[in-house]
XYZ file of C-alpha atoms in Angstrom:
472
model
C -242.148 5.762 50.571
C -242.686 2.420 48.990
C -240.520 -0.611 49.629
C -238.386 -0.281 46.489
C -236.534 2.467 44.685
C -238.256 2.988 41.374
C -235.981 4.640 38.857
C -237.908 7.146 36.775
C -238.215 6.525 33.044
C -237.543 9.497 30.841
C -240.382 11.254 29.091
C -240.403 11.918 25.371
C -241.536 15.493 25.826
C -238.065 16.927 26.245
C -235.298 18.454 24.264
C -233.007 15.700 25.456
C -235.036 12.703 24.380
C -231.917 11.109 22.909
C -230.805 10.223 26.423
C -233.990 8.298 27.180
C -232.235 4.951 27.055
C -229.893 5.545 29.957
C -232.215 3.866 32.423
C -232.740 0.169 31.946
C -235.637 -0.922 34.117
C -235.032 -4.426 35.411
C -237.358 -6.606 37.531
C -235.491 -5.340 40.560
C -236.027 -1.748 39.357
C -232.281 -1.107 39.494
C -230.045 0.703 37.058
C -227.889 -1.640 35.009
C -224.801 0.176 36.159
C -222.071 -1.736 34.370
C -223.674 -1.053 31.001
C -224.584 2.557 31.648
C -221.317 3.745 33.203
C -218.775 1.968 31.053
C -218.261 5.037 28.844
C -218.299 8.824 29.046
C -221.477 8.857 26.956
C -223.143 6.696 29.597
C -222.343 9.271 32.258
C -223.580 12.039 29.984
C -226.876 10.252 29.378
C -227.298 9.655 33.099
C -226.751 13.312 33.920
C -229.028 14.437 31.100
C -231.690 12.060 32.330
C -231.822 13.804 35.684
C -232.108 17.249 34.106
C -234.850 15.975 31.793
C -236.919 14.654 34.665
C -237.023 18.052 36.361
C -239.735 18.791 33.784
C -242.264 16.402 35.327
C -245.489 18.280 36.004
C -245.453 16.973 39.570
C -242.301 19.004 40.242
C -240.686 21.773 38.145
C -242.902 21.288 35.107
C -245.710 22.798 37.178
C -246.256 22.189 40.894
C -242.895 23.460 42.207
C -242.820 26.469 39.891
C -246.182 27.845 38.744
C -248.617 25.424 40.389
C -248.916 24.159 43.963
C -246.349 26.407 45.673
C -247.635 29.505 43.871
C -251.175 28.734 44.992
C -249.853 28.545 48.556
C -248.287 31.984 48.040
C -251.761 33.333 47.109
C -250.821 34.189 43.538
C -254.185 33.267 42.023
C -257.778 34.121 42.868
C -258.951 30.517 42.734
C -262.678 30.106 42.159
C -264.745 28.179 44.705
C -265.763 25.773 41.943
C -262.097 24.753 41.594
C -262.469 22.807 44.811
C -259.187 20.909 45.108
C -256.988 23.926 44.400
C -259.149 26.104 46.634
C -258.592 23.574 49.404
C -254.831 23.927 49.502
C -255.034 27.626 48.737
C -256.660 27.754 52.193
C -253.799 25.682 53.661
C -255.886 22.539 54.037
C -253.742 19.563 53.159
C -255.847 16.568 54.228
C -257.855 16.046 51.041
C -257.085 12.979 48.938
C -256.032 14.873 45.816
C -254.028 17.421 47.773
C -252.213 14.645 49.590
C -251.509 13.111 46.207
C -249.852 16.308 44.941
C -247.743 16.555 48.089
C -246.805 12.871 47.975
C -245.749 13.127 44.325
C -243.459 16.072 45.047
C -241.809 14.113 47.846
C -241.453 10.878 45.898
C -240.312 12.369 42.586
C -237.673 14.587 44.169
C -236.280 11.799 46.317
C -236.279 9.481 43.287
C -234.171 12.017 41.416
C -231.853 12.255 44.417
C -231.519 8.473 44.229
C -230.474 8.770 40.586
C -227.990 11.504 41.467
C -226.489 9.307 44.161
C -226.172 6.412 41.729
C -224.347 8.708 39.319
C -222.036 9.988 42.052
C -221.245 6.464 43.201
C -220.232 5.512 39.695
C -218.104 8.621 39.292
C -215.853 7.031 41.900
C -216.233 3.374 40.929
C -215.604 4.092 37.238
C -213.170 6.965 37.709
C -210.933 5.542 34.980
C -213.648 6.206 32.390
C -213.647 9.954 33.003
C -211.058 12.582 32.190
C -210.282 15.028 34.964
C -212.422 17.636 33.262
C -215.408 15.309 32.784
C -215.088 14.097 36.362
C -215.081 17.654 37.723
C -218.047 18.742 35.633
C -220.232 15.657 36.021
C -219.605 15.300 39.730
C -219.826 19.056 40.296
C -223.211 19.318 38.592
C -224.499 16.168 40.290
C -223.598 17.483 43.744
C -225.322 20.759 42.910
C -228.423 18.890 41.772
C -228.464 16.932 45.020
C -228.263 20.160 46.993
C -230.868 21.890 44.817
C -233.399 19.085 45.314
C -232.708 18.671 49.031
C -233.049 22.412 49.610
C -236.479 22.502 48.014
C -237.596 19.433 49.951
C -236.510 21.143 53.162
C -238.163 24.435 52.219
C -241.443 22.600 51.625
C -241.452 19.785 54.212
C -238.997 21.040 56.820
C -239.685 23.294 59.792
C -239.281 27.048 59.640
C -235.517 27.293 59.913
C -234.105 28.919 63.025
C -230.318 28.563 63.424
C -230.688 29.004 67.172
C -233.424 26.388 67.564
C -232.635 23.254 65.544
C -235.701 21.097 64.964
C -236.167 17.616 63.549
C -236.535 17.803 59.784
C -236.307 15.199 57.006
C -233.636 12.783 55.671
C -230.670 13.931 53.606
C -229.527 11.136 51.309
C -225.855 11.110 50.340
C -225.513 7.477 49.196
C -227.322 5.284 46.705
C -228.906 2.663 48.933
C -232.151 0.965 49.861
C -231.459 1.774 53.488
C -233.611 4.421 55.107
C -231.715 7.469 56.282
C -232.792 8.976 59.598
C -234.412 12.354 59.891
C -231.810 14.979 60.692
C -231.972 18.067 62.801
C -232.414 21.162 60.671
C -228.859 22.243 61.543
C -227.320 18.906 60.505
C -229.407 18.880 57.336
C -228.041 22.257 56.338
C -224.484 21.146 57.102
C -224.892 18.295 54.625
C -226.347 20.658 52.052
C -223.544 23.161 52.553
C -220.927 20.418 52.139
C -222.436 19.404 48.799
C -222.466 22.989 47.576
C -218.899 23.716 48.646
C -217.581 20.615 46.899
C -219.621 21.399 43.792
C -218.297 24.950 43.733
C -214.712 23.710 44.020
C -215.064 21.171 41.197
C -216.835 23.518 38.787
C -214.331 26.309 39.456
C -211.657 24.065 37.930
C -213.422 23.016 34.743
C -216.703 24.788 33.928
C -216.512 26.115 30.344
C -218.803 29.013 31.321
C -215.789 30.628 32.981
C -213.941 30.755 29.647
C -216.624 30.756 26.979
C -219.694 32.163 28.719
C -223.186 30.706 28.564
C -222.668 29.194 25.110
C -220.135 26.777 26.575
C -217.381 24.797 24.921
C -217.577 25.184 21.132
C -215.637 21.931 20.698
C -217.946 19.771 22.810
C -221.717 19.742 22.283
C -222.385 18.204 25.678
C -220.820 21.116 27.548
C -222.723 23.847 25.694
C -225.864 25.804 26.723
C -224.567 26.143 30.263
C -227.703 27.956 31.461
C -229.540 24.632 31.081
C -227.160 23.136 33.656
C -226.161 23.902 37.197
C -223.062 25.772 36.074
C -220.544 27.555 38.294
C -222.503 30.811 38.457
C -225.823 29.044 38.987
C -224.176 27.322 41.957
C -223.188 30.753 43.282
C -226.839 31.753 43.036
C -227.923 28.505 44.673
C -225.445 29.043 47.500
C -226.797 32.556 48.006
C -230.305 31.077 48.165
C -229.276 28.367 50.617
C -227.294 30.648 52.935
C -230.097 33.192 52.831
C -232.538 30.506 53.922
C -230.131 29.537 56.716
C -230.049 33.191 57.871
C -226.305 33.261 57.222
C -226.443 36.756 55.809
C -222.679 37.148 55.429
C -222.264 34.119 53.175
C -225.528 34.837 51.391
C -224.286 38.329 50.545
C -220.855 37.096 49.444
C -222.234 34.517 47.025
C -224.923 36.859 45.748
C -222.239 39.429 44.969
C -220.276 36.777 43.082
C -223.229 36.883 40.684
C -223.911 40.625 40.793
C -220.315 41.517 39.977
C -220.101 39.436 36.785
C -223.606 38.934 35.511
C -223.810 41.829 33.027
C -221.122 40.139 30.927
C -222.441 36.593 31.268
C -226.169 36.999 32.029
C -227.080 40.493 30.748
C -230.318 42.262 31.581
C -233.341 41.798 29.351
C -234.131 44.693 26.997
C -237.593 46.151 26.278
C -237.269 45.242 22.612
C -237.019 41.540 23.419
C -240.104 41.706 25.629
C -242.313 43.456 23.097
C -241.235 41.714 19.881
C -243.619 39.557 17.843
C -241.993 36.525 19.493
C -241.431 37.934 22.995
C -238.903 36.638 25.491
C -241.297 36.475 28.428
C -238.953 34.640 30.804
C -236.103 37.198 30.463
C -233.887 34.349 29.298
C -230.607 36.255 29.228
C -230.879 36.649 33.019
C -231.489 32.968 33.747
C -228.533 31.157 35.308
C -230.262 27.765 35.467
C -233.372 26.683 33.639
C -235.345 23.572 32.920
C -235.915 23.036 29.192
C -239.407 21.971 28.175
C -240.444 21.706 24.521
C -244.086 21.547 25.608
C -243.951 24.652 27.776
C -246.883 26.273 26.016
C -249.081 23.413 27.241
C -248.479 24.692 30.781
C -250.002 27.995 29.737
C -252.822 26.401 27.755
C -253.804 24.019 30.531
C -253.657 26.421 33.470
C -253.527 30.113 32.547
C -255.271 30.707 29.212
C -258.097 32.917 30.406
C -259.591 33.194 26.939
C -260.263 29.471 26.702
C -260.297 27.927 30.177
C -263.250 27.780 32.541
C -263.049 28.854 36.172
C -262.985 25.187 37.169
C -259.358 25.042 36.049
C -258.146 28.612 35.439
C -255.336 29.980 37.600
C -255.412 33.770 37.388
C -254.824 36.748 39.683
C -257.458 39.447 39.987
C -256.601 42.501 37.910
C -257.192 44.910 40.784
C -254.761 42.911 42.930
C -252.149 42.945 40.148
C -252.517 46.710 39.749
C -252.090 47.160 43.490
C -249.016 44.884 43.628
C -247.378 46.750 40.761
C -248.370 50.090 42.294
C -250.062 50.870 38.968
C -246.600 51.132 37.381
C -247.610 49.656 34.051
C -244.234 50.433 32.504
C -242.775 47.645 34.648
C -241.278 45.063 32.278
C -242.757 42.257 34.367
C -246.250 43.646 34.087
C -245.855 44.141 30.340
C -244.415 40.674 29.753
C -246.615 38.604 32.073
C -249.808 40.311 33.197
C -251.012 43.149 30.980
C -253.846 41.186 29.337
C -257.103 40.449 31.133
C -260.386 38.632 30.834
C -263.693 39.226 32.606
C -265.763 36.555 34.320
C -269.001 37.236 36.224
C -268.156 40.912 36.545
C -264.621 40.389 37.863
C -261.520 41.152 35.817
C -258.706 38.595 35.921
C -255.191 39.109 34.594
C -253.921 36.438 32.219
C -250.575 35.163 33.454
C -248.768 34.399 30.217
C -245.105 33.992 31.185
C -245.164 30.453 29.797
C -247.121 31.211 26.658
C -245.003 30.545 23.569
C -245.474 32.107 20.180
C -243.089 29.496 18.783
C -241.165 26.583 20.260
C -238.212 27.193 17.931
C -236.518 29.712 20.211
C -234.782 28.337 23.278
C -236.349 31.011 25.474
C -239.773 29.606 24.592
C -238.700 26.307 26.142
C -237.221 27.656 29.378
C -238.646 27.439 32.903
C -236.493 29.628 35.191
C -235.073 27.906 38.271
C -232.291 30.332 39.292
C -232.085 33.954 38.066
C -229.652 36.805 38.633
C -232.418 38.984 40.076
C -232.660 36.691 43.104
C -229.011 37.399 43.873
C -229.741 41.123 43.595
C -232.548 40.880 46.132
C -230.514 38.713 48.490
C -227.588 41.121 48.285
C -229.962 44.032 48.888
C -231.318 42.472 52.053
C -228.075 41.006 53.403
C -225.711 43.923 52.896
C -224.686 45.646 56.121
C -224.373 48.964 54.270
C -227.734 50.654 53.701
C -226.495 52.781 50.814
C -225.004 49.762 49.079
C -228.317 47.958 49.557
C -230.171 50.898 48.067
C -227.773 51.016 45.103
C -228.226 47.307 44.328
C -231.989 47.543 44.793
C -232.221 50.467 42.375
C -230.149 48.678 39.727
C -232.782 45.950 39.670
C -235.620 48.488 39.556
C -233.976 50.404 36.717
C -233.674 47.217 34.684
C -237.362 46.599 35.187
C -238.196 49.956 33.621
C -238.688 51.756 36.946
C -237.140 54.888 38.438
C -234.744 54.747 41.374
C -236.048 55.344 44.867
C -234.408 57.772 47.264
C -235.184 55.566 50.272
C -235.937 51.888 50.712
C -237.843 49.981 53.379
C -238.424 46.303 54.022
C -241.831 46.640 52.403
C -240.097 47.670 49.179
C -237.980 44.518 49.216
C -241.102 42.432 49.905
C -242.788 44.048 46.927
C -239.932 43.138 44.605
C -240.024 39.493 45.693
C -243.742 39.460 44.886
C -243.313 41.072 41.459
C -240.145 39.323 40.342
C -240.893 35.614 40.709
C -244.381 35.086 39.287
C -244.725 31.447 38.305
C -241.297 30.447 39.598
C -242.136 29.049 43.027
C -239.936 31.304 45.165
C -242.454 33.562 46.937
C -243.887 30.977 49.339
C -240.378 30.071 50.456
C -239.552 33.752 50.951
C -242.576 34.079 53.209
C -241.601 30.921 55.080
C -237.961 31.954 55.500
C -239.130 35.200 57.095
C -241.949 33.510 59.032
C -244.466 36.007 57.708
C -247.702 35.877 59.683
C -249.633 38.013 57.205
C -249.313 37.833 53.419
C -251.059 39.489 50.482
C -254.517 38.074 49.880
C -255.368 36.929 46.353
C -259.062 37.766 46.546
C -259.162 41.425 47.595
C -257.258 44.425 46.322
C -255.946 45.669 49.643
C -256.478 42.642 51.852
C -254.077 40.310 53.604
C -254.537 36.864 55.041
C -253.089 35.170 58.073
C -250.680 32.268 57.822
C -249.091 30.329 60.675
C -246.110 28.035 61.186
C -248.162 24.886 60.586
C -249.387 26.212 57.233
C -245.791 26.508 56.054
C -244.922 22.836 56.648
C -246.317 20.181 54.325
C -247.330 16.919 56.001
C -245.073 13.976 55.194
C -246.767 11.443 52.927
C -248.328 8.562 54.804
C -246.083 5.517 55.088
C -243.103 7.207 53.474
C -239.958 5.460 54.638
C -237.805 5.171 51.519
C -236.969 7.127 48.407
C -240.192 6.401 46.537
């Protein structure tokens, strides 16, 4: 990283543009802390600012959801003429533009971690400004954000995790400082991450309005509403399930996944067919989202990357239709197929499915601004895989299938679970990390209906940006 911490300025393309003044860029590129943390509203703007910046296209506004990591997972049949994307689709990371994408992910995520750490530091130094409730919520969400960002950095840049064979990984930053933190062993890295999540869980359990009011939040306080746009208590349960699953701690992964499964129908109910097929469809299944980025310009993601009716093959990201049909086992009643992939376009004799999850008929509805980051369905799949009771696993698995418009299965194999991971998380950035967690050596090929392609341990680990020694 560069020699200084550069604090990110907020973009105007967000639903929270009113918080864009929380960062005051000085010649030293430092936050003017005394001014920004002298009131509760200053803390609120700081926290909002971090959530807003998740929408950067270099991270969750594209590359860490529907862009770079999905290309690595072989989601799209990238044309040869789209040379840069084709390069990293083939796990070649040495090209200048590819290195730039990788470097931006690293730098932007660590910059956000720096902002989180500044916020956390001031939670303690200006404790008198915050009520107990505000302290619990702001610190609880900030700790969860720090864990969320560190987990994704590890899943992309860290080694394939093996609890029995700790390997050198990357730094875990817990303080706001210019000092360079050392690289940790993978085991020590995960201990830090677990500590953040456990403290976050404890704080949010005391004060999160979602526990009393549901997703809508506190009706008396605008800031603590729309809890699915924040790392709320239940989203942290889902994040803990994700983290423990990645650590191969199946017991804790199952326990936290079930904390979601057992309550979600009241708080995060299943999508209904009517909402998918309406004139203004809910393509992201918003009722099931526990944590989402909010992006007023979400349709531009579709228009710039997936609009097969208007984009040329030099830029289009699209799966082949025959591959989609194979992956969905020709079950075209599947809600995911209907909502995301039923339309197609032909180019040079090949049919491509138009991935339209992020297409918006209107930006007025919140669900047309949402980019899913944690969903209840992930907890269902983790619980399915981590349960020690086969019949319980089958029951949980079939609940998910039924709420995707599919019939129950009498038996279930690992290949069935793999298939659900492939179908469920299109454009959300989870499939590559699923493959990496399980050290898959063969994954579904994007360019042939029945084919697979080889992938090795080196392909799963992104190279660290050259000269990176600090946050950004």
